[in-house]
Amino acid sequence: MRIAFFVNSIEGETPRFTTTILALAAMNRGHEICYVTPSDFVLSPDDSLALNGLELPSGSYKKPETFHRALISSDATKRLFDMSEIDVLFLRNDPSLDAIDRPWAANVGIIFGRMAAQRGVLVVNDPDGLAHAQNKLYFQDFPASVRPPTLISKNIDEIKAFIQGQKKGVIVKPLQGSGGKNVFKISSPKDQNLNQIFEAVSEEGYLIAQAFIPEAGEGDVRFFLMNGRPLIRDRKYAAFRRVPAKGDIRSNIHVGGGPAPVDVSGTMLDIAETVRPKLIQDGMFLVGLDIVGDKLLEINVFTPGGINNLSQLYDTNFADSIIEALENKKAISTAYGRHIGNRELATL
């Protein structure tokens, strides 16, 4: 197979990113890979679709660091591929990173992903499903039983009233965003810095005020689902705890949170089962659930990360399982042709 990995930019990639780990696993399984960015699609007058894919120099890459060095080297070359030469388009961009500085780029993966799917390319996660999940409002579509009490507003008086009703405080964050940026803990509507926080976060649009869950002090659990079910390999779940740095409420790894092993509980499995029907309906092949206590904090459907941490914690190559699942989908697609749509195929 040839797998095209769609990312925000080549410069923004790192050896530890899940996309790097997945691309390396694909190459080690004998597949051809290329990288695609928002400026690389070409729709010709005859309605043919192509992409300028960045190919790595030929060779054997054992480590993510070696792979990444080759990716950003001058020896990596771009080649124009007709979309018929691409078997899988793996959408791995974060639209929120482009929303402000490059708004034209934020929806490119979804737009051209739809076109690619129409031409018989397997596109994951399904672009139509992703179109409904472009901000955290998507989270509100899941059952209330797995969500903490939440207010979404741009009115500070409404937010203060909501905080007043939450004895344990709230977490305030932007509706459009990722990676722990502009996430604050507010204990009381009388907090002196509330107005400043409101001004800073509301510049990005609507705010989410979410009831604080005390267990969050111990960090959250990143739990991977594939095809709507827990990702398991070698009898181990693809899950780990993200422990916040001292004095920080955020557990995101890139802002200082540390990965730690976790025993997957019955509660976590119940949450996964609760969200499974909609994830399957929306064609969400690979997602990351962020769980605290008996509640979900977020569902990551664009660029769920942490596969590298799993490999280190459990000495298990979960990336191999993900690429193998794509191989199986390609075999199904070849056998059935266009009789199975992309959204259904994405979670088979």
Short mmCIF file of N, CA and C in Angstrom, two decimals, residues 58-160:
data_model
loop_
_atom_site.label_atom_id
_atom_site.label_comp_id
_atom_site.label_asym_id
_atom_site.label_seq_id
_atom_site.Cartn_x
_atom_site.Cartn_y
_atom_site.Cartn_z
N SER A 58 15.42 6.62 0.13
CA SER A 58 15.35 5.18 0.32
C SER A 58 16.33 4.76 1.40
N GLY A 59 15.98 3.73 2.12
CA GLY A 59 16.83 3.25 3.20
C GLY A 59 16.03 2.57 4.28
N SER A 60 16.73 2.06 5.26
CA SER A 60 16.08 1.38 6.38
C SER A 60 16.16 2.28 7.61
N TYR A 61 15.00 2.54 8.20
CA TYR A 61 14.94 3.44 9.36
C TYR A 61 14.51 2.63 10.58
N LYS A 62 15.40 2.51 11.52
CA LYS A 62 15.12 1.70 12.71
C LYS A 62 14.49 2.54 13.82
N LYS A 63 14.92 3.78 13.94
CA LYS A 63 14.49 4.62 15.05
C LYS A 63 13.70 5.83 14.54
N PRO A 64 12.75 6.32 15.35
CA PRO A 64 11.99 7.52 14.95
C PRO A 64 12.90 8.72 14.69
N GLU A 65 13.99 8.84 15.45
CA GLU A 65 14.89 9.98 15.27
C GLU A 65 15.54 9.96 13.88
N THR A 66 15.95 8.76 13.44
CA THR A 66 16.56 8.62 12.12
C THR A 66 15.54 8.92 11.03
N PHE A 67 14.35 8.40 11.22
CA PHE A 67 13.26 8.64 10.27
C PHE A 67 12.97 10.13 10.15
N HIS A 68 12.88 10.80 11.29
CA HIS A 68 12.55 12.22 11.29
C HIS A 68 13.65 13.05 10.64
N ARG A 69 14.90 12.70 10.89
CA ARG A 69 16.01 13.43 10.27
C ARG A 69 15.92 13.34 8.74
N ALA A 70 15.55 12.16 8.26
CA ALA A 70 15.41 11.99 6.81
C ALA A 70 14.23 12.79 6.28
N LEU A 71 13.16 12.86 7.07
CA LEU A 71 11.96 13.58 6.65
C LEU A 71 12.24 15.06 6.43
N ILE A 72 13.03 15.66 7.31
CA ILE A 72 13.27 17.10 7.23
C ILE A 72 14.56 17.43 6.47
N SER A 73 15.22 16.42 5.93
CA SER A 73 16.47 16.66 5.22
C SER A 73 16.20 17.14 3.80
N SER A 74 17.22 17.68 3.18
CA SER A 74 17.10 18.14 1.80
C SER A 74 17.00 16.98 0.82
N ASP A 75 17.27 15.77 1.30
CA ASP A 75 17.18 14.60 0.43
C ASP A 75 15.75 14.11 0.25
N ALA A 76 14.84 14.54 1.14
CA ALA A 76 13.43 14.21 0.97
C ALA A 76 12.89 15.00 -0.22
N THR A 77 12.19 14.33 -1.11
CA THR A 77 11.76 14.96 -2.35
C THR A 77 10.25 14.86 -2.53
N LYS A 78 9.70 15.85 -3.22
CA LYS A 78 8.27 15.84 -3.51
C LYS A 78 8.03 15.24 -4.90
N ARG A 79 6.94 14.49 -4.98
CA ARG A 79 6.53 13.91 -6.24
C ARG A 79 5.02 14.02 -6.37
N LEU A 80 4.56 14.30 -7.58
CA LEU A 80 3.13 14.41 -7.82
C LEU A 80 2.53 13.02 -8.00
N PHE A 81 1.56 12.71 -7.13
CA PHE A 81 0.86 11.43 -7.21
C PHE A 81 -0.57 11.67 -7.67
N ASP A 82 -1.02 10.93 -8.66
CA ASP A 82 -2.44 10.90 -8.93
C ASP A 82 -3.11 10.21 -7.75
N MET A 83 -4.32 10.62 -7.41
CA MET A 83 -4.96 10.06 -6.24
C MET A 83 -5.19 8.56 -6.38
N SER A 84 -5.21 8.05 -7.60
CA SER A 84 -5.36 6.61 -7.81
C SER A 84 -4.14 5.84 -7.32
N GLU A 85 -3.01 6.53 -7.10
CA GLU A 85 -1.80 5.88 -6.60
C GLU A 85 -1.77 5.81 -5.07
N ILE A 86 -2.74 6.46 -4.42
CA ILE A 86 -2.80 6.49 -2.96
C ILE A 86 -3.85 5.49 -2.48
N ASP A 87 -3.46 4.62 -1.58
CA ASP A 87 -4.40 3.64 -1.03
C ASP A 87 -5.10 4.17 0.22
N VAL A 88 -4.34 4.86 1.07
CA VAL A 88 -4.88 5.37 2.33
C VAL A 88 -4.43 6.82 2.52
N LEU A 89 -5.38 7.68 2.86
CA LEU A 89 -5.07 9.05 3.26
C LEU A 89 -5.38 9.16 4.75
N PHE A 90 -4.34 9.31 5.54
CA PHE A 90 -4.48 9.34 7.01
C PHE A 90 -4.45 10.80 7.43
N LEU A 91 -5.61 11.34 7.82
CA LEU A 91 -5.71 12.74 8.22
C LEU A 91 -5.21 12.90 9.65
N ARG A 92 -4.05 13.56 9.80
CA ARG A 92 -3.41 13.69 11.11
C ARG A 92 -3.06 15.15 11.39
N ASN A 93 -3.88 16.09 10.90
CA ASN A 93 -3.62 17.51 11.18
C ASN A 93 -4.49 17.99 12.32
N ASP A 94 -4.06 19.06 12.96
CA ASP A 94 -4.84 19.70 14.01
C ASP A 94 -5.37 21.02 13.47
N PRO A 95 -6.67 21.10 13.12
CA PRO A 95 -7.21 22.33 12.53
C PRO A 95 -7.03 23.56 13.41
N SER A 96 -7.03 23.39 14.73
CA SER A 96 -6.92 24.56 15.61
C SER A 96 -5.58 25.26 15.48
N LEU A 97 -4.54 24.55 15.03
CA LEU A 97 -3.22 25.17 14.87
C LEU A 97 -3.20 26.14 13.69
N ASP A 98 -4.12 25.95 12.75
CA ASP A 98 -4.16 26.80 11.57
C ASP A 98 -5.31 27.81 11.61
N ALA A 99 -6.18 27.70 12.59
CA ALA A 99 -7.41 28.48 12.60
C ALA A 99 -7.17 29.99 12.60
N ILE A 100 -6.10 30.44 13.25
CA ILE A 100 -5.85 31.88 13.37
C ILE A 100 -4.91 32.39 12.28
N ASP A 101 -3.74 31.77 12.14
CA ASP A 101 -2.73 32.28 11.21
C ASP A 101 -2.95 31.82 9.77
N ARG A 102 -3.54 30.65 9.59
CA ARG A 102 -3.78 30.13 8.23
C ARG A 102 -5.20 29.55 8.16
N PRO A 103 -6.22 30.37 8.30
CA PRO A 103 -7.58 29.84 8.32
C PRO A 103 -7.95 29.06 7.07
N TRP A 104 -7.32 29.40 5.95
CA TRP A 104 -7.60 28.67 4.70
C TRP A 104 -7.19 27.20 4.81
N ALA A 105 -6.21 26.91 5.68
CA ALA A 105 -5.66 25.56 5.78
C ALA A 105 -6.42 24.66 6.73
N ALA A 106 -7.22 25.25 7.62
CA ALA A 106 -7.84 24.46 8.69
C ALA A 106 -8.74 23.34 8.19
N ASN A 107 -9.46 23.59 7.09
CA ASN A 107 -10.43 22.61 6.60
C ASN A 107 -9.96 21.85 5.36
N VAL A 108 -8.73 22.06 4.94
CA VAL A 108 -8.26 21.46 3.70
C VAL A 108 -8.31 19.93 3.75
N GLY A 109 -7.90 19.35 4.87
CA GLY A 109 -7.91 17.90 4.98
C GLY A 109 -9.30 17.32 4.80
N ILE A 110 -10.28 17.97 5.39
CA ILE A 110 -11.66 17.51 5.28
C ILE A 110 -12.17 17.68 3.85
N ILE A 111 -11.90 18.83 3.24
CA ILE A 111 -12.39 19.11 1.88
C ILE A 111 -11.82 18.12 0.87
N PHE A 112 -10.50 18.01 0.83
CA PHE A 112 -9.89 17.12 -0.15
C PHE A 112 -9.98 15.66 0.29
N GLY A 113 -10.11 15.44 1.60
CA GLY A 113 -10.35 14.08 2.07
C GLY A 113 -11.65 13.52 1.52
N ARG A 114 -12.68 14.35 1.48
CA ARG A 114 -13.96 13.94 0.90
C ARG A 114 -13.78 13.58 -0.58
N MET A 115 -13.04 14.42 -1.30
CA MET A 115 -12.82 14.15 -2.71
C MET A 115 -12.04 12.85 -2.91
N ALA A 116 -11.05 12.63 -2.06
CA ALA A 116 -10.26 11.40 -2.17
C ALA A 116 -11.14 10.18 -1.90
N ALA A 117 -11.99 10.26 -0.89
CA ALA A 117 -12.88 9.14 -0.58
C ALA A 117 -13.83 8.86 -1.75
N GLN A 118 -14.31 9.90 -2.39
CA GLN A 118 -15.19 9.73 -3.55
C GLN A 118 -14.48 9.02 -4.69
N ARG A 119 -13.15 9.10 -4.71
CA ARG A 119 -12.38 8.46 -5.77
C ARG A 119 -11.83 7.10 -5.34
N GLY A 120 -12.33 6.57 -4.24
CA GLY A 120 -11.99 5.21 -3.83
C GLY A 120 -10.83 5.08 -2.87
N VAL A 121 -10.28 6.20 -2.38
CA VAL A 121 -9.20 6.15 -1.40
C VAL A 121 -9.81 5.95 -0.01
N LEU A 122 -9.20 5.09 0.79
CA LEU A 122 -9.61 4.96 2.19
C LEU A 122 -9.10 6.18 2.95
N VAL A 123 -10.00 6.94 3.55
CA VAL A 123 -9.63 8.14 4.29
C VAL A 123 -10.03 7.97 5.75
N VAL A 124 -9.05 8.08 6.64
CA VAL A 124 -9.30 7.96 8.08
C VAL A 124 -8.65 9.15 8.80
N ASN A 125 -9.31 9.60 9.87
CA ASN A 125 -10.70 9.33 10.20
C ASN A 125 -11.59 9.87 9.08
N ASP A 126 -12.83 9.39 9.02
CA ASP A 126 -13.71 9.78 7.93
C ASP A 126 -13.88 11.30 7.90
N PRO A 127 -13.67 11.93 6.73
CA PRO A 127 -13.72 13.41 6.68
C PRO A 127 -15.09 13.99 7.01
N ASP A 128 -16.16 13.30 6.65
CA ASP A 128 -17.49 13.81 7.01
C ASP A 128 -17.68 13.78 8.52
N GLY A 129 -17.18 12.72 9.17
CA GLY A 129 -17.25 12.67 10.62
C GLY A 129 -16.42 13.76 11.26
N LEU A 130 -15.22 13.99 10.71
CA LEU A 130 -14.35 15.03 11.26
C LEU A 130 -14.96 16.42 11.09
N ALA A 131 -15.74 16.60 10.03
CA ALA A 131 -16.36 17.90 9.79
C ALA A 131 -17.30 18.27 10.94
N HIS A 132 -17.87 17.27 11.59
CA HIS A 132 -18.77 17.53 12.72
C HIS A 132 -18.00 17.72 14.03
N ALA A 133 -16.70 17.49 14.00
CA ALA A 133 -15.92 17.47 15.24
C ALA A 133 -14.84 18.54 15.26
N GLN A 134 -15.04 19.64 14.56
CA GLN A 134 -13.99 20.63 14.42
C GLN A 134 -13.80 21.52 15.64
N ASN A 135 -14.66 21.40 16.61
CA ASN A 135 -14.41 22.05 17.90
C ASN A 135 -15.02 21.18 18.99
N LYS A 136 -14.88 21.64 20.21
CA LYS A 136 -15.28 20.81 21.34
C LYS A 136 -16.79 20.68 21.52
N LEU A 137 -17.58 21.35 20.69
CA LEU A 137 -19.03 21.14 20.72
C LEU A 137 -19.39 19.70 20.38
N TYR A 138 -18.53 19.05 19.61
CA TYR A 138 -18.75 17.64 19.25
C TYR A 138 -18.91 16.78 20.50
N PHE A 139 -18.17 17.16 21.52
CA PHE A 139 -18.19 16.41 22.78
C PHE A 139 -19.59 16.38 23.38
N GLN A 140 -20.37 17.43 23.13
CA GLN A 140 -21.71 17.52 23.72
C GLN A 140 -22.70 16.57 23.05
N ASP A 141 -22.31 15.94 21.96
CA ASP A 141 -23.19 14.99 21.28
C ASP A 141 -23.20 13.63 21.95
N PHE A 142 -22.30 13.42 22.90
CA PHE A 142 -22.21 12.13 23.57
C PHE A 142 -23.07 12.13 24.83
N PRO A 143 -23.46 10.96 25.33
CA PRO A 143 -24.38 10.89 26.47
C PRO A 143 -23.91 11.71 27.67
N ALA A 144 -24.85 12.36 28.32
CA ALA A 144 -24.54 13.22 29.47
C ALA A 144 -23.94 12.42 30.62
N SER A 145 -24.21 11.12 30.66
CA SER A 145 -23.71 10.29 31.76
C SER A 145 -22.19 10.23 31.82
N VAL A 146 -21.51 10.49 30.69
CA VAL A 146 -20.05 10.42 30.69
C VAL A 146 -19.40 11.79 30.66
N ARG A 147 -20.21 12.86 30.69
CA ARG A 147 -19.68 14.21 30.60
C ARG A 147 -19.86 14.96 31.91
N PRO A 148 -18.87 15.75 32.34
CA PRO A 148 -19.08 16.62 33.51
C PRO A 148 -20.01 17.77 33.13
N PRO A 149 -20.71 18.37 34.11
CA PRO A 149 -21.55 19.54 33.81
C PRO A 149 -20.74 20.60 33.08
N THR A 150 -21.31 21.14 32.00
CA THR A 150 -20.55 22.03 31.12
C THR A 150 -21.41 23.20 30.66
N LEU A 151 -20.81 24.38 30.63
CA LEU A 151 -21.43 25.57 30.06
C LEU A 151 -20.56 26.06 28.91
N ILE A 152 -21.19 26.43 27.80
CA ILE A 152 -20.48 27.02 26.67
C ILE A 152 -21.08 28.39 26.41
N SER A 153 -20.26 29.44 26.52
CA SER A 153 -20.78 30.80 26.44
C SER A 153 -19.65 31.79 26.17
N LYS A 154 -20.02 33.00 25.75
CA LYS A 154 -19.08 34.12 25.67
C LYS A 154 -19.48 35.23 26.64
N ASN A 155 -20.43 34.93 27.52
CA ASN A 155 -20.95 35.93 28.46
C ASN A 155 -20.36 35.67 29.83
N ILE A 156 -19.60 36.63 30.34
CA ILE A 156 -18.90 36.41 31.60
C ILE A 156 -19.86 36.29 32.78
N ASP A 157 -21.00 36.96 32.71
CA ASP A 157 -21.97 36.85 33.81
C ASP A 157 -22.54 35.43 33.88
N GLU A 158 -22.80 34.84 32.74
CA GLU A 158 -23.30 33.46 32.73
C GLU A 158 -22.23 32.50 33.24
N ILE A 159 -20.99 32.76 32.88
CA ILE A 159 -19.90 31.91 33.34
C ILE A 159 -19.72 32.04 34.85
N LYS A 160 -19.82 33.27 35.37
CA LYS A 160 -19.71 33.46 36.82
C LYS A 160 -20.84 32.75 37.56
#
